[in-house]
PDB file of C-alpha atoms in Angstrom:
ATOM      1  CA  MET A  53       0.043   0.008  -0.009  1.00  0.00           C
ATOM      2  CA  ASP A  54       1.280   3.448  -0.945  1.00  0.00           C
ATOM      3  CA  SER A  55       1.946   5.359   2.240  1.00  0.00           C
ATOM      4  CA  SER A  56       0.367   8.507   0.746  1.00  0.00           C
ATOM      5  CA  THR A  57      -3.038   6.727   0.702  1.00  0.00           C
ATOM      6  CA  GLU A  58      -2.857   5.442   4.327  1.00  0.00           C
ATOM      7  CA  GLN A  59      -5.523   6.721   6.721  1.00  0.00           C
ATOM      8  CA  PRO A  60      -4.276   8.719   9.714  1.00  0.00           C
ATOM      9  CA  ALA A  61      -5.236   6.047  12.246  1.00  0.00           C
ATOM     10  CA  GLN A  62      -3.255   3.490  10.320  1.00  0.00           C
ATOM     11  CA  ARG A  63      -0.108   5.553  10.611  1.00  0.00           C
ATOM     12  CA  GLY A  64      -0.389   6.159  14.344  1.00  0.00           C
ATOM     13  CA  ALA A  65      -2.080   4.532  17.260  1.00  0.00           C
ATOM     14  CA  PRO A  66      -5.564   3.174  16.463  1.00  0.00           C
ATOM     15  CA  LEU A  67      -8.336   5.567  17.558  1.00  0.00           C
ATOM     16  CA  ASP A  68     -10.210   2.761  19.314  1.00  0.00           C
ATOM     17  CA  VAL A  69      -7.153   2.031  21.488  1.00  0.00           C
ATOM     18  CA  ILE A  70      -6.861   5.726  22.373  1.00  0.00           C
ATOM     19  CA  ALA A  71     -10.625   5.988  23.053  1.00  0.00           C
ATOM     20  CA  HIS A  72     -10.595   2.924  25.333  1.00  0.00           C
ATOM     21  CA  ALA A  73      -7.439   4.096  27.165  1.00  0.00           C
ATOM     22  CA  LEU A  74      -8.922   7.607  27.747  1.00  0.00           C
ATOM     23  CA  ARG A  75     -12.190   6.135  29.186  1.00  0.00           C
ATOM     24  CA  ARG A  76     -10.317   3.636  31.268  1.00  0.00           C
ATOM     25  CA  GLU A  77      -7.883   6.179  32.767  1.00  0.00           C
ATOM     26  CA  ARG A  78     -10.564   8.782  33.392  1.00  0.00           C
ATOM     27  CA  ALA A  79     -12.610   6.186  35.269  1.00  0.00           C
ATOM     28  CA  ARG A  80      -9.597   5.147  37.262  1.00  0.00           C
ATOM     29  CA  VAL A  81      -8.968   8.697  38.524  1.00  0.00           C
ATOM     30  CA  GLY A  82     -12.726   9.324  38.945  1.00  0.00           C
ATOM     31  CA  LEU A  83     -12.851  12.614  37.032  1.00  0.00           C
ATOM     32  CA  SER A  84     -15.599  13.997  34.818  1.00  0.00           C
ATOM     33  CA  LEU A  85     -15.099  14.621  31.135  1.00  0.00           C
ATOM     34  CA  SER A  86     -15.247  18.348  31.909  1.00  0.00           C
ATOM     35  CA  GLU A  87     -12.613  18.201  34.608  1.00  0.00           C
ATOM     36  CA  VAL A  88     -10.115  16.166  32.546  1.00  0.00           C
ATOM     37  CA  ALA A  89     -10.636  18.488  29.543  1.00  0.00           C
ATOM     38  CA  LYS A  90     -10.082  21.526  31.822  1.00  0.00           C
ATOM     39  CA  ARG A  91      -6.876  20.060  33.356  1.00  0.00           C
ATOM     40  CA  ALA A  92      -5.587  19.209  29.862  1.00  0.00           C
ATOM     41  CA  GLY A  93      -6.520  22.639  28.485  1.00  0.00           C
ATOM     42  CA  ILE A  94      -8.620  21.244  25.639  1.00  0.00           C
ATOM     43  CA  ALA A  95     -12.314  21.575  24.734  1.00  0.00           C
ATOM     44  CA  LYS A  96     -14.736  19.168  26.391  1.00  0.00           C
ATOM     45  CA  SER A  97     -16.078  18.351  22.916  1.00  0.00           C
ATOM     46  CA  THR A  98     -12.594  17.357  21.763  1.00  0.00           C
ATOM     47  CA  LEU A  99     -12.258  14.954  24.659  1.00  0.00           C
ATOM     48  CA  SER A 100     -15.730  13.605  24.087  1.00  0.00           C
ATOM     49  CA  GLN A 101     -14.868  12.971  20.408  1.00  0.00           C
ATOM     50  CA  LEU A 102     -11.622  11.242  21.341  1.00  0.00           C
ATOM     51  CA  GLU A 103     -13.344   8.960  23.839  1.00  0.00           C
ATOM     52  CA  SER A 104     -15.798   8.022  21.048  1.00  0.00           C
ATOM     53  CA  ALA A 105     -12.876   7.051  18.767  1.00  0.00           C
ATOM     54  CA  GLY A 106     -13.310  10.100  16.579  1.00  0.00           C
ATOM     55  CA  GLY A 107     -11.019  12.930  15.632  1.00  0.00           C
ATOM     56  CA  ASN A 108      -7.334  12.984  14.906  1.00  0.00           C
ATOM     57  CA  PRO A 109      -5.490  13.628  18.217  1.00  0.00           C
ATOM     58  CA  SER A 110      -2.082  15.339  18.071  1.00  0.00           C
ATOM     59  CA  VAL A 111       0.828  14.435  20.125  1.00  0.00           C
ATOM     60  CA  GLU A 112       0.384  17.627  22.084  1.00  0.00           C
ATOM     61  CA  THR A 113      -3.232  16.815  22.892  1.00  0.00           C
ATOM     62  CA  LEU A 114      -2.458  13.258  23.983  1.00  0.00           C
ATOM     63  CA  TRP A 115       0.524  14.515  26.036  1.00  0.00           C
ATOM     64  CA  ALA A 116      -1.699  17.063  27.757  1.00  0.00           C
ATOM     65  CA  LEU A 117      -4.226  14.352  28.506  1.00  0.00           C
ATOM     66  CA  SER A 118      -1.610  11.988  29.872  1.00  0.00           C
ATOM     67  CA  VAL A 119      -0.492  14.743  32.259  1.00  0.00           C
ATOM     68  CA  ALA A 120      -4.084  15.489  33.287  1.00  0.00           C
ATOM     69  CA  LEU A 121      -4.674  11.792  33.896  1.00  0.00           C
ATOM     70  CA  ASP A 122      -1.291  11.247  35.599  1.00  0.00           C
ATOM     71  CA  VAL A 123      -0.315   8.337  33.337  1.00  0.00           C
ATOM     72  CA  PRO A 124       2.638   7.793  30.948  1.00  0.00           C
ATOM     73  CA  PHE A 125       1.920   8.911  27.342  1.00  0.00           C
ATOM     74  CA  SER A 126       2.494   5.344  26.185  1.00  0.00           C
ATOM     75  CA  ARG A 127      -0.537   4.106  28.241  1.00  0.00           C
ATOM     76  CA  LEU A 128      -2.806   6.170  26.005  1.00  0.00           C
ATOM     77  CA  VAL A 129      -1.437   4.872  22.670  1.00  0.00           C
ATOM     78  CA  ASP A 130      -0.168   1.403  23.327  1.00  0.00           C
ATOM     79  CA  PRO A 131      -2.755  -1.029  24.689  1.00  0.00           C
ATOM     80  CA  PRO A 132      -1.669  -2.872  27.840  1.00  0.00           C
ATOM     81  CA  ARG A 133      -0.837  -6.489  27.185  1.00  0.00           C
ATOM     82  CA  PRO A 134      -2.475  -8.939  29.488  1.00  0.00           C
ATOM     83  CA  ARG A 135       0.031 -10.791  31.639  1.00  0.00           C
ATOM     84  CA  VAL A 136      -0.893 -14.276  32.810  1.00  0.00           C
ATOM     85  CA  GLN A 137       0.965 -15.493  35.842  1.00  0.00           C
ATOM     86  CA  ILE A 138       0.529 -18.951  37.287  1.00  0.00           C
ATOM     87  CA  ILE A 139       1.985 -20.482  40.391  1.00  0.00           C
ATOM     88  CA  ARG A 140       1.241 -24.203  40.599  1.00  0.00           C
ATOM     89  CA  ALA A 141       0.497 -25.872  43.968  1.00  0.00           C
ATOM     90  CA  GLY A 142       3.738 -26.457  45.820  1.00  0.00           C
ATOM     91  CA  GLU A 143       5.636 -23.810  43.888  1.00  0.00           C
ATOM     92  CA  GLY A 144       6.468 -20.233  44.717  1.00  0.00           C
ATOM     93  CA  PRO A 145       8.670 -18.672  47.399  1.00  0.00           C
ATOM     94  CA  ALA A 146       7.546 -20.242  50.676  1.00  0.00           C
ATOM     95  CA  VAL A 147       8.461 -18.926  54.140  1.00  0.00           C
ATOM     96  CA  HIS A 148       8.098 -21.251  57.154  1.00  0.00           C
ATOM     97  CA  SER A 149       7.267 -20.205  60.725  1.00  0.00           C
ATOM     98  CA  GLU A 150       9.812 -21.106  63.448  1.00  0.00           C
ATOM     99  CA  ARG A 151       7.065 -21.561  66.094  1.00  0.00           C
ATOM    100  CA  ALA A 152       4.101 -23.072  64.225  1.00  0.00           C
ATOM    101  CA  ASP A 153       3.281 -25.531  61.439  1.00  0.00           C
ATOM    102  CA  TYR A 154       2.557 -22.540  59.154  1.00  0.00           C
ATOM    103  CA  VAL A 155       3.811 -21.756  55.647  1.00  0.00           C
ATOM    104  CA  ALA A 156       3.225 -18.497  53.764  1.00  0.00           C
ATOM    105  CA  THR A 157       3.797 -18.662  50.022  1.00  0.00           C
ATOM    106  CA  VAL A 158       3.968 -15.338  48.219  1.00  0.00           C
ATOM    107  CA  LEU A 159       1.574 -15.538  45.276  1.00  0.00           C
ATOM    108  CA  SER A 160       1.799 -11.868  44.166  1.00  0.00           C
ATOM    109  CA  SER A 161       3.927  -9.191  45.631  1.00  0.00           C
ATOM    110  CA  CYS A 162       2.766  -5.679  45.538  1.00  0.00           C
ATOM    111  CA  PRO A 163       3.131  -4.110  42.015  1.00  0.00           C
ATOM    112  CA  PRO A 164       3.988  -0.395  41.591  1.00  0.00           C
ATOM    113  CA  ASN A 165       1.139   1.902  42.656  1.00  0.00           C
ATOM    114  CA  ALA A 166      -0.720  -0.899  44.550  1.00  0.00           C
ATOM    115  CA  ARG A 167      -0.643  -1.474  48.225  1.00  0.00           C
ATOM    116  CA  ARG A 168      -1.097  -5.217  48.802  1.00  0.00           C
ATOM    117  CA  ASP A 169       0.654  -8.569  48.892  1.00  0.00           C
ATOM    118  CA  LEU A 170      -1.110 -11.880  48.288  1.00  0.00           C
ATOM    119  CA  TYR A 171      -0.194 -15.112  50.158  1.00  0.00           C
ATOM    120  CA  LEU A 172      -1.307 -18.708  50.223  1.00  0.00           C
ATOM    121  CA  ILE A 173      -1.300 -19.983  53.794  1.00  0.00           C
ATOM    122  CA  THR A 174      -1.081 -23.629  54.814  1.00  0.00           C
ATOM    123  CA  ALA A 175      -1.239 -24.529  58.436  1.00  0.00           C
ATOM    124  CA  GLU A 176      -1.711 -27.533  60.685  1.00  0.00           C
ATOM    125  CA  PRO A 177      -3.038 -27.734  64.278  1.00  0.00           C
ATOM    126  CA  GLY A 178      -0.572 -27.359  67.109  1.00  0.00           C
ATOM    127  CA  SER A 179       1.062 -24.045  67.773  1.00  0.00           C
ATOM    128  CA  ALA A 180      -0.668 -20.864  66.660  1.00  0.00           C
ATOM    129  CA  LYS A 181       1.184 -18.425  64.357  1.00  0.00           C
ATOM    130  CA  GLU A 182       1.376 -15.302  66.499  1.00  0.00           C
ATOM    131  CA  SER A 183       2.324 -12.129  64.640  1.00  0.00           C
ATOM    132  CA  ASP A 184       3.675  -8.837  66.050  1.00  0.00           C
ATOM    133  CA  PRO A 185       1.980  -5.673  64.824  1.00  0.00           C
ATOM    134  CA  HIS A 186       2.880  -4.658  61.279  1.00  0.00           C
ATOM    135  CA  MET A 187       3.182  -1.085  59.997  1.00  0.00           C
ATOM    136  CA  PRO A 188       0.353   1.274  61.035  1.00  0.00           C
ATOM    137  CA  GLY A 189      -2.698   0.998  58.801  1.00  0.00           C
ATOM    138  CA  VAL A 190      -2.068  -2.602  57.670  1.00  0.00           C
ATOM    139  CA  VAL A 191      -5.280  -4.708  57.192  1.00  0.00           C
ATOM    140  CA  GLU A 192      -5.162  -8.358  56.604  1.00  0.00           C
ATOM    141  CA  HIS A 193      -7.882 -10.150  54.643  1.00  0.00           C
ATOM    142  CA  VAL A 194      -8.324 -13.942  54.866  1.00  0.00           C
ATOM    143  CA  VAL A 195     -10.488 -16.210  52.904  1.00  0.00           C
ATOM    144  CA  LEU A 196     -10.401 -19.869  54.184  1.00  0.00           C
ATOM    145  CA  ALA A 197     -10.307 -22.504  51.463  1.00  0.00           C
ATOM    146  CA  ALA A 198     -10.121 -25.644  53.564  1.00  0.00           C
ATOM    147  CA  GLY A 199     -10.124 -26.719  57.188  1.00  0.00           C
ATOM    148  CA  ARG A 200     -10.974 -24.431  60.120  1.00  0.00           C
ATOM    149  CA  ALA A 201      -8.962 -21.624  61.737  1.00  0.00           C
ATOM    150  CA  ARG A 202      -8.950 -19.101  64.514  1.00  0.00           C
ATOM    151  CA  VAL A 203      -7.837 -15.793  62.962  1.00  0.00           C
ATOM    152  CA  GLY A 204      -7.639 -12.092  63.909  1.00  0.00           C
ATOM    153  CA  PRO A 205      -6.470  -9.868  66.693  1.00  0.00           C
ATOM    154  CA  THR A 206      -4.841 -11.845  69.536  1.00  0.00           C
ATOM    155  CA  GLU A 207      -7.401 -10.275  72.003  1.00  0.00           C
ATOM    156  CA  GLU A 208     -10.456 -11.320  70.000  1.00  0.00           C
ATOM    157  CA  PRO A 209      -9.820 -13.883  67.188  1.00  0.00           C
ATOM    158  CA  VAL A 210     -12.741 -15.455  65.317  1.00  0.00           C
ATOM    159  CA  ASP A 211     -13.245 -19.038  64.199  1.00  0.00           C
ATOM    160  CA  ILE A 212     -13.768 -19.427  60.404  1.00  0.00           C
ATOM    161  CA  GLY A 213     -14.532 -22.295  58.126  1.00  0.00           C
ATOM    162  CA  PRO A 214     -14.311 -23.005  54.338  1.00  0.00           C
ATOM    163  CA  ASN A 215     -15.329 -19.965  52.203  1.00  0.00           C
ATOM    164  CA  ASP A 216     -15.498 -17.673  55.241  1.00  0.00           C
ATOM    165  CA  TYR A 217     -13.858 -14.240  54.949  1.00  0.00           C
ATOM    166  CA  VAL A 218     -12.478 -12.119  57.730  1.00  0.00           C
ATOM    167  CA  ALA A 219     -10.626  -8.759  57.716  1.00  0.00           C
ATOM    168  CA  TYR A 220      -8.820  -7.414  60.746  1.00  0.00           C
ATOM    169  CA  PRO A 221      -6.205  -4.827  61.658  1.00  0.00           C
ATOM    170  CA  GLY A 222      -2.689  -6.133  61.051  1.00  0.00           C
ATOM    171  CA  ASP A 223      -1.117  -3.288  63.033  1.00  0.00           C
ATOM    172  CA  VAL A 224      -2.001  -4.968  66.313  1.00  0.00           C
ATOM    173  CA  GLU A 225      -0.876  -8.366  67.584  1.00  0.00           C
ATOM    174  CA  HIS A 226      -2.758 -11.056  65.657  1.00  0.00           C
ATOM    175  CA  VAL A 227      -2.900 -14.800  65.270  1.00  0.00           C
ATOM    176  CA  PHE A 228      -3.599 -17.560  62.737  1.00  0.00           C
ATOM    177  CA  GLU A 229      -4.262 -20.953  64.328  1.00  0.00           C
ATOM    178  CA  ALA A 230      -5.225 -24.033  62.372  1.00  0.00           C
ATOM    179  CA  LEU A 231      -8.034 -25.927  64.068  1.00  0.00           C
ATOM    180  CA  GLU A 232      -8.110 -28.832  61.595  1.00  0.00           C
ATOM    181  CA  PRO A 233      -5.475 -30.700  59.604  1.00  0.00           C
ATOM    182  CA  GLY A 234      -5.007 -29.467  56.012  1.00  0.00           C
ATOM    183  CA  THR A 235      -6.067 -25.855  56.733  1.00  0.00           C
ATOM    184  CA  VAL A 236      -5.549 -23.579  53.635  1.00  0.00           C
ATOM    185  CA  ALA A 237      -6.260 -19.955  53.268  1.00  0.00           C
ATOM    186  CA  VAL A 238      -5.593 -16.988  50.996  1.00  0.00           C
ATOM    187  CA  MET A 239      -4.409 -13.891  52.794  1.00  0.00           C
ATOM    188  CA  ILE A 240      -4.090 -10.402  51.388  1.00  0.00           C
ATOM    189  CA  SER A 241      -1.985  -7.956  53.347  1.00  0.00           C
ATOM    190  CA  GLU A 242      -3.132  -4.445  52.463  1.00  0.00           C
ATOM    191  CA  HIS A 243      -0.750  -1.677  53.379  1.00  0.00           C
TER     192      HIS A 243
END
């Protein structure tokens, strides 16, 4: 194809990619169409047209929008590629407790701009896993997959069974005690 007959969208980033990225990022920051347009110094109608996959955005317009949305320019013109990560049972970096039959396997460490870590917990009855307070503001979320456990602040733990969910402050002394063999849980540490 002769480059002189190419359509503008074929030479640059596809308009539908830009439109989707603008809508996604505007929703992420929770701003109205008017507010993003104002911050970028463009007309609201221009932003509306771009979010509808219309128009012919310039580098300057997209750059202004990336600044207004606090994202890298590339996030507006290059679609994110899905990343599949799998950790098979028995794999992953496991850390064992010295005082309890308790293993925490890191499933997903905190990515940039997020504030959580994800763990698979396997525990057996016997000694409870007692934890000192973590950083101020930490909250732990536990979903029990199998077995039974006593979980939560040391002063007032709760008993949970399969498919139960509990959230509790992780910035106080807390405990995880398996009450049945084969206890398995997913824990999210939010910080």
